[in-house]
Coordinates of C-alpha atoms in Angstrom, one line a residue:
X856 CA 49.5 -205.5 -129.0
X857 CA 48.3 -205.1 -132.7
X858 CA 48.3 -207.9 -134.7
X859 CA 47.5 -207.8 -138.8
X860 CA 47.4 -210.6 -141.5
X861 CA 49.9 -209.3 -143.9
X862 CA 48.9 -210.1 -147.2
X863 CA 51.5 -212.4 -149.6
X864 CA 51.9 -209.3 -151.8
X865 CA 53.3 -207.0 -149.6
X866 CA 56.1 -209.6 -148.9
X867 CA 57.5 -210.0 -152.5
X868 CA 60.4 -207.6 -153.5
X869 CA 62.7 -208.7 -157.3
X870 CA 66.0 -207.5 -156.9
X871 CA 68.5 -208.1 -159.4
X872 CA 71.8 -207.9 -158.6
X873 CA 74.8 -206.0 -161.1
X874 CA 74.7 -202.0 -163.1
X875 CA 71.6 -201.2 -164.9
X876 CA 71.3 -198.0 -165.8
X877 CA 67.9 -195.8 -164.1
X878 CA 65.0 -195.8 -165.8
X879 CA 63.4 -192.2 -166.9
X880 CA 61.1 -190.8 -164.0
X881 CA 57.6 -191.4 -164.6
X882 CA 56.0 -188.1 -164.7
X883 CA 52.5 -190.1 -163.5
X884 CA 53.3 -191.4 -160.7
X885 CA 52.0 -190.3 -157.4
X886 CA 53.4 -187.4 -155.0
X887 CA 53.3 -185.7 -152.2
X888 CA 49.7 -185.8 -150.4
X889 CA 48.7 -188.1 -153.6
X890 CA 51.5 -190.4 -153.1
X891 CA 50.4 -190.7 -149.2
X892 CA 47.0 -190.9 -150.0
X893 CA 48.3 -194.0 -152.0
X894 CA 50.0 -195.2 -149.4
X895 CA 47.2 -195.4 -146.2
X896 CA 44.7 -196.7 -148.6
X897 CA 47.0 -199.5 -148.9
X898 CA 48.0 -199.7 -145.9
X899 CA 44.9 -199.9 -144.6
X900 CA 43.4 -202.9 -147.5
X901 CA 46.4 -205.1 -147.1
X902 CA 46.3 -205.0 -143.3
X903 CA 42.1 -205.2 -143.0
X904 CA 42.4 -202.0 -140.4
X905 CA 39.7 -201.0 -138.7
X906 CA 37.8 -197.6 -139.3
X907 CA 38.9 -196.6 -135.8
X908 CA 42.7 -197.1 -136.8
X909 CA 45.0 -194.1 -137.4
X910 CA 47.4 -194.0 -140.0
X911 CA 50.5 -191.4 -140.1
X912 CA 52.9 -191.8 -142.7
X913 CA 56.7 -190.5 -141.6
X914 CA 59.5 -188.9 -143.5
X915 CA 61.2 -191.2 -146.0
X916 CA 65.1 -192.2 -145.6
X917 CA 67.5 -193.3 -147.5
X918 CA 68.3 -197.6 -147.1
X919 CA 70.7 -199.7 -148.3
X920 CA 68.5 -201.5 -150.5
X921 CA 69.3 -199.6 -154.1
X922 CA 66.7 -198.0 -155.8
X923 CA 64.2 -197.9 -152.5
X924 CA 63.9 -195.2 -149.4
X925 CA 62.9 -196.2 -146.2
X926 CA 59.6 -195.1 -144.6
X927 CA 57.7 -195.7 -141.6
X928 CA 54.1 -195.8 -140.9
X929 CA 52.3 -195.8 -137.6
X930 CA 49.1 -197.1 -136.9
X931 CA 47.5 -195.9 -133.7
X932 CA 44.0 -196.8 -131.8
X933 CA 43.9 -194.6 -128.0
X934 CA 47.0 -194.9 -126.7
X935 CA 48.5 -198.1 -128.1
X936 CA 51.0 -197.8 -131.3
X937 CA 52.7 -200.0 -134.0
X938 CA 55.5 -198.9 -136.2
X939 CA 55.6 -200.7 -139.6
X940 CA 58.6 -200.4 -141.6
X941 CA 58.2 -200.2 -145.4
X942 CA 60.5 -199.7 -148.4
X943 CA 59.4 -197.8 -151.0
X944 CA 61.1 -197.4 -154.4
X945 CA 62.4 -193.8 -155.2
X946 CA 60.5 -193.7 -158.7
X947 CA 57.0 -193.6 -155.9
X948 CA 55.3 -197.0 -157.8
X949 CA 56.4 -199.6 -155.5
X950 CA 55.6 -200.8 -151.8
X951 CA 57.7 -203.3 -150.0
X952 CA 57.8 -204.8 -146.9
X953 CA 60.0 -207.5 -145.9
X954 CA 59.4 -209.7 -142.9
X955 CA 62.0 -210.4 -140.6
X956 CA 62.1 -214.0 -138.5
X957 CA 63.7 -214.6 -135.7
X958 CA 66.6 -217.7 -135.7
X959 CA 67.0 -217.4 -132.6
X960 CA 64.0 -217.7 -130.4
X961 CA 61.7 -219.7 -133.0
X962 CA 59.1 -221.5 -130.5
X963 CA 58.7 -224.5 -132.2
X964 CA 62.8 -224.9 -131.1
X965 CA 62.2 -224.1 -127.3
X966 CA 58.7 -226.8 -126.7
X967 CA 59.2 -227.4 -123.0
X968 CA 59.5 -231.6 -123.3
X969 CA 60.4 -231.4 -119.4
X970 CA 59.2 -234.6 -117.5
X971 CA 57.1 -236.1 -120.7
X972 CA 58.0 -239.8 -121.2
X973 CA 60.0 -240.6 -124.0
X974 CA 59.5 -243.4 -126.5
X975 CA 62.5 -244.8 -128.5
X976 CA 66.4 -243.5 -128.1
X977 CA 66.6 -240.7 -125.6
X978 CA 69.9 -239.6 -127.8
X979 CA 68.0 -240.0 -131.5
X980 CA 69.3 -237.2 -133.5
X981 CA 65.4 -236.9 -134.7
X982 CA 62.4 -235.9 -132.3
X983 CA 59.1 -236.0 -132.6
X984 CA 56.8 -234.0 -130.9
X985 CA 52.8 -234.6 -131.3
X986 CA 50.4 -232.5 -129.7
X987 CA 47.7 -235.0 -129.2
X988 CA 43.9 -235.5 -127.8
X989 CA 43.5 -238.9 -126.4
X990 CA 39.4 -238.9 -128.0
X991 CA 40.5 -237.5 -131.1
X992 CA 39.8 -239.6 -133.8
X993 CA 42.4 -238.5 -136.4
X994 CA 45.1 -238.5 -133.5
X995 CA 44.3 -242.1 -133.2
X996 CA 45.1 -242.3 -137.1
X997 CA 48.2 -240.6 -136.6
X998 CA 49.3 -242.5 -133.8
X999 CA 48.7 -245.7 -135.8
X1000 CA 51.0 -244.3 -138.3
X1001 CA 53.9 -243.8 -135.8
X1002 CA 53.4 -246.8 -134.2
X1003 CA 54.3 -249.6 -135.0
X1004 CA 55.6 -249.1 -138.4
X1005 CA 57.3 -245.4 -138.2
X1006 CA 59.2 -246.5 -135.1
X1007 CA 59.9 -250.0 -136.5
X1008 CA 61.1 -248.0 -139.8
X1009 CA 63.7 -245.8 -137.8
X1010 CA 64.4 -248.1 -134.7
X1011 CA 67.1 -245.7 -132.9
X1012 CA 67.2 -242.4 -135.5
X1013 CA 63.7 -240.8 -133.6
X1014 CA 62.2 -240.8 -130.3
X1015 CA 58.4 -240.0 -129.9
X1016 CA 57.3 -237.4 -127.1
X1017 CA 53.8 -236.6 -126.7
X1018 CA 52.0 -233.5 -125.5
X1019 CA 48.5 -232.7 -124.3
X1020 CA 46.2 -230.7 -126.4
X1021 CA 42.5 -231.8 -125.4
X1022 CA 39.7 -230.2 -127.9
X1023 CA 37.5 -230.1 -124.8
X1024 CA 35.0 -228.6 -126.6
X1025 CA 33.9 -231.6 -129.4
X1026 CA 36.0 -234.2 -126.8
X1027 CA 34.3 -234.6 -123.5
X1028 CA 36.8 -237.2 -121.8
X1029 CA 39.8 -236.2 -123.6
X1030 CA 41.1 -233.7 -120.8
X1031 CA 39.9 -236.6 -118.0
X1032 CA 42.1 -239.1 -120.4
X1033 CA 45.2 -236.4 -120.7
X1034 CA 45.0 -236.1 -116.4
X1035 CA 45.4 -239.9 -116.1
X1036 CA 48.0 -240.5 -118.8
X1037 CA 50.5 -237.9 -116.7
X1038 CA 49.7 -239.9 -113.4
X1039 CA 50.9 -242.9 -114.9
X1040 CA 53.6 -240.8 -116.4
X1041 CA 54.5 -239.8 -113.1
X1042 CA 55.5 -242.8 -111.6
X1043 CA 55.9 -244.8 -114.8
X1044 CA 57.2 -243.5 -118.9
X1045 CA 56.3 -247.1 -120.2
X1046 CA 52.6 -247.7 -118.7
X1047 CA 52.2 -244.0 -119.8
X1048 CA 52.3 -245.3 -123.3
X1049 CA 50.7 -248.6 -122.6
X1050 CA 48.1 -246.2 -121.8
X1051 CA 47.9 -244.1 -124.4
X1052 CA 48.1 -246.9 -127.0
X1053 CA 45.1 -248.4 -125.4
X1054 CA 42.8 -245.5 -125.4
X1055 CA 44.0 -244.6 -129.2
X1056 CA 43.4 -247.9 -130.1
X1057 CA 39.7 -248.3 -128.2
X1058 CA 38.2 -244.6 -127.9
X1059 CA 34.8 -245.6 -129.4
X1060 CA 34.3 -248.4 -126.5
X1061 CA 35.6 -245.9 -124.4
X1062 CA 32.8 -243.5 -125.4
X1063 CA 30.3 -245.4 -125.5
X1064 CA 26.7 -246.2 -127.5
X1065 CA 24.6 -243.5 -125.1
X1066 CA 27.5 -241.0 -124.9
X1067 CA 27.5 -240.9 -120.8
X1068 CA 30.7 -238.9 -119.6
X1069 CA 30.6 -240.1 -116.4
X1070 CA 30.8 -244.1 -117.7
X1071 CA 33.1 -242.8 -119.9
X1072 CA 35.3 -241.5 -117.0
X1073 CA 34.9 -244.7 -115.0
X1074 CA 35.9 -246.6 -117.8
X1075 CA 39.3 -244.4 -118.1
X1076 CA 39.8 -244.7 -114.3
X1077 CA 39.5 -248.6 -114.1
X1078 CA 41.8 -248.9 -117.4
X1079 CA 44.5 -246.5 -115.8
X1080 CA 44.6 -248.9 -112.5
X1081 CA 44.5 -252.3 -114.6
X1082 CA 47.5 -250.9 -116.0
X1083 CA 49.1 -249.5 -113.2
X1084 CA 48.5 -252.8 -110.9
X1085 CA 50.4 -255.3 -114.3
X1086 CA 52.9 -252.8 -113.8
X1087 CA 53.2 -252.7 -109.6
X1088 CA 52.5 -249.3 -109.6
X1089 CA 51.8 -247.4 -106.4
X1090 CA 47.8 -247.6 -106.0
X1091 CA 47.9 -245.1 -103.0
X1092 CA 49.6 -242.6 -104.9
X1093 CA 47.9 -243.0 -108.0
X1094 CA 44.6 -243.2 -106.8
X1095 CA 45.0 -240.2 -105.4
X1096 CA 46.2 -238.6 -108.4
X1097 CA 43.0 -240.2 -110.7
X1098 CA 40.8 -238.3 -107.7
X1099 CA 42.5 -235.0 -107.9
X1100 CA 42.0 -234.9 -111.5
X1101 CA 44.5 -232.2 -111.8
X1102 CA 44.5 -230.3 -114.7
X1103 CA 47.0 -227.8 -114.2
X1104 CA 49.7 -229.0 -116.2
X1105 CA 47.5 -230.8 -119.0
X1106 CA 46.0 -226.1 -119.8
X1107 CA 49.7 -225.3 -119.5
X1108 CA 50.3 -228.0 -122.6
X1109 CA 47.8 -226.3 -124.5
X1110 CA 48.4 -223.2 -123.8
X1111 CA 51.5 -223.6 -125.8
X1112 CA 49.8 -225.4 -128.5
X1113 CA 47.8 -222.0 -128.6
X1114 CA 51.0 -219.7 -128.6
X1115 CA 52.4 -222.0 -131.5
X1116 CA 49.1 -221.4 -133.7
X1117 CA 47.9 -224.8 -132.9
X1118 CA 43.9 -224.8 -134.1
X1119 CA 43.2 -228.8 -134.1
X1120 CA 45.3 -231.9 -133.2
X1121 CA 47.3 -233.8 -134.4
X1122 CA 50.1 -231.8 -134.3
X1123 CA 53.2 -232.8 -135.0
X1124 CA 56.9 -230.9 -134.9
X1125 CA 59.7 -233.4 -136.9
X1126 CA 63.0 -231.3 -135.5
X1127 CA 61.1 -228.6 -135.5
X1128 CA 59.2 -229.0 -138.6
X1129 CA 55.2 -228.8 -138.5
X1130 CA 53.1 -231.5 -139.6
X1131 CA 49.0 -230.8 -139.1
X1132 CA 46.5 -233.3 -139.4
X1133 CA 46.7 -237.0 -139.9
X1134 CA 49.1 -237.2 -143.0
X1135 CA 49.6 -240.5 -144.9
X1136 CA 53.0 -242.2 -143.4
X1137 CA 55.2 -241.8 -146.7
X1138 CA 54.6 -238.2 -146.2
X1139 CA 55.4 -238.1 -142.6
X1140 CA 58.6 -240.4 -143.5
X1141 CA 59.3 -237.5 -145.8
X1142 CA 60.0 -235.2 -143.1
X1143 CA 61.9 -237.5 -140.9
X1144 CA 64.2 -238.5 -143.8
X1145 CA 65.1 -234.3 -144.2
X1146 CA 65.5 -234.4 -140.5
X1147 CA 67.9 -237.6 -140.6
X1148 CA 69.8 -236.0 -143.6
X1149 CA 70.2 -232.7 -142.1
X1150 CA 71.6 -234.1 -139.1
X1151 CA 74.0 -236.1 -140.8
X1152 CA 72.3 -239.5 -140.5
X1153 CA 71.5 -241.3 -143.6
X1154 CA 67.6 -242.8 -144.0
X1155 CA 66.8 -245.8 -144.0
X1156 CA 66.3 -247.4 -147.8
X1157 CA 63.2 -246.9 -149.2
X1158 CA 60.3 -249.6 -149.4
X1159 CA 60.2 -251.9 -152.0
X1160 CA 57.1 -251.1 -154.0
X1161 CA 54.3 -253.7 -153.3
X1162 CA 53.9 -256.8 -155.9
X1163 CA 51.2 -256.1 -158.7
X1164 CA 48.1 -257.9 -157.8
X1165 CA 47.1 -259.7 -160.6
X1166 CA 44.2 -258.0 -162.4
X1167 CA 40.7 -259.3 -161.9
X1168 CA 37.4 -258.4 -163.7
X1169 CA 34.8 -255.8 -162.2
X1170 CA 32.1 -257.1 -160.0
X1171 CA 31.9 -260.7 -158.5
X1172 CA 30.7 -261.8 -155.1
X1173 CA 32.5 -261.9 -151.9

């Protein structure tokens, strides 16, 4: 499978639309061997292609876009081929690609949310999905954001689901975290996100002054059971579950955080639109409100700007 960063300049083609008459060839510009000479060194810049990379440019056609041919160029490496599709203009000075997306089968429309616990209206016409690392400390930001006052803010418009995305490798406890939080989630969607407000709320106790992974595990044990036992929870089965520390479904989460270009957490998909990082609410509330509107639902009214504080002079004690 080839893949290639497509540079922004490859993507732009003006068209304007009504009779113009055909500007006078230009006698300098580039044919035959010249003109796909022309083409592979571009070909070859714009797509960063290895030395090792073949480059065989194919016969031109005629397309429906006016004024531009159709040509095909195939890059091959041993056995394994790609066929790009171009458009270049029939005066030989221009280079087009256009990029086609697909409606249809756009991931960030098909995240499996099978069997994750769902906060707020089941029915809201909005959803939010956050891909989320219990011991991530801009996660915990986030999820201070959404809760209360996002959720307060919308009340029955949005519903909050949550998926696992551990950094393992900067977060020692945060795949330990993720396999408790889905065996509360198992037998209970509420203490699920009792759970998970707790640790986002106390990760640095949770970690710990002398860093020790196993106290740190402990400690995430003994919270999940305090939990469970409020909430009548059955030990036997949960116990078992915190001693399994299965992690198959927690790498299956991630794995599709991966396939959707997911690099750090938080994560968040508003109806299907991406938020990354930890973005200040009104910008979040941006989102939503598009979401609400596009789905026919009104927003709620703005906030009322807060009250000018009267000014006071520089300095002074506390």
């Amino acid at each position: 499978m080839f893949r290639f960063r497509l540079s922004a300049c490859m993507l732009a083609l003006a068209l304007a639309v009504g009779c113009k008459a055909q500007p006078p060839a230009n006698a300098n510009a580039p044919t035959g061997s010249d003109l796909n000479r022309r083409i592979e060194v571009m070909v070859r810049a714009k797509f960063e292609l290895p030395q090792d990379y073949s480059v065989n440019i194919g016969a031109r056609k005629p397309s429906q876009m006016p004024g531009y041919d159709s040509l095909t160029v195939t890059l091959t490496k041993g056995t394994e081929t790609a066929n790009l599709d171009f458009l270049i203009s029939t005066d030989n000075k221009k280079l087009a690609r256009l990029q086609n997306f697909d409606l249809a089968n756009d991931p960030v429309f098909h995240i499996d949310l099978a069997n994750r616990p769902v906060r707020g209206n089941a029915s809201a016409p909005v959803t939010i999905i956050n891909f989320d690392d219990l011991e991530c400390p801009y996660c915990a930001r986030m999820h201070q954001t959404l809760f209360p006052a996002t959720q307060e803010r919308y009340k029955d418009k949005v519903r909050f689901i949550y998926k696992d995305d551990p950094l393992t490798e900067i977060h020692p406890w945060a795949m330990h975290a993720a396999v408790n939080s889905n065996c509360l989630a198992a037998q209970s969607g509420p203490v699920y996100w009792q759970y998970v407000d707790y640790l986002h709320g106390h990760g640095q106790e949770i970690t710990g002054e002398d860093r020790n992974l196993t106290r740190s595990n402990a400690a995430l044990d003994r919270i999940a059971r305090d939990f469970a036992a409020v909430a009548h929870l059955d030990d036997a089965k949960l116990n078992a579950c915190l001693a399994k520390q299965d992690e198959t479904a927690v790498r299956a989460s991630a794995s599709e955080a991966d396939k959707l270009g997911i690099n750090g957490t938080p994560a968040l998909f508003v109806n299907g639109e991406r938020i990354d990082g930890a973005q200040p609410r009104e910008e979040v509330w941006m989102v939503i409100d598009r979401a609400l509107r596009e789905a026919g639902v009104e927003p709620p009214p703005a906030e009322a700007p807060a009250p000018a504080k009267e000014k006071q002079g520089e300095g002074g004690t506390k």
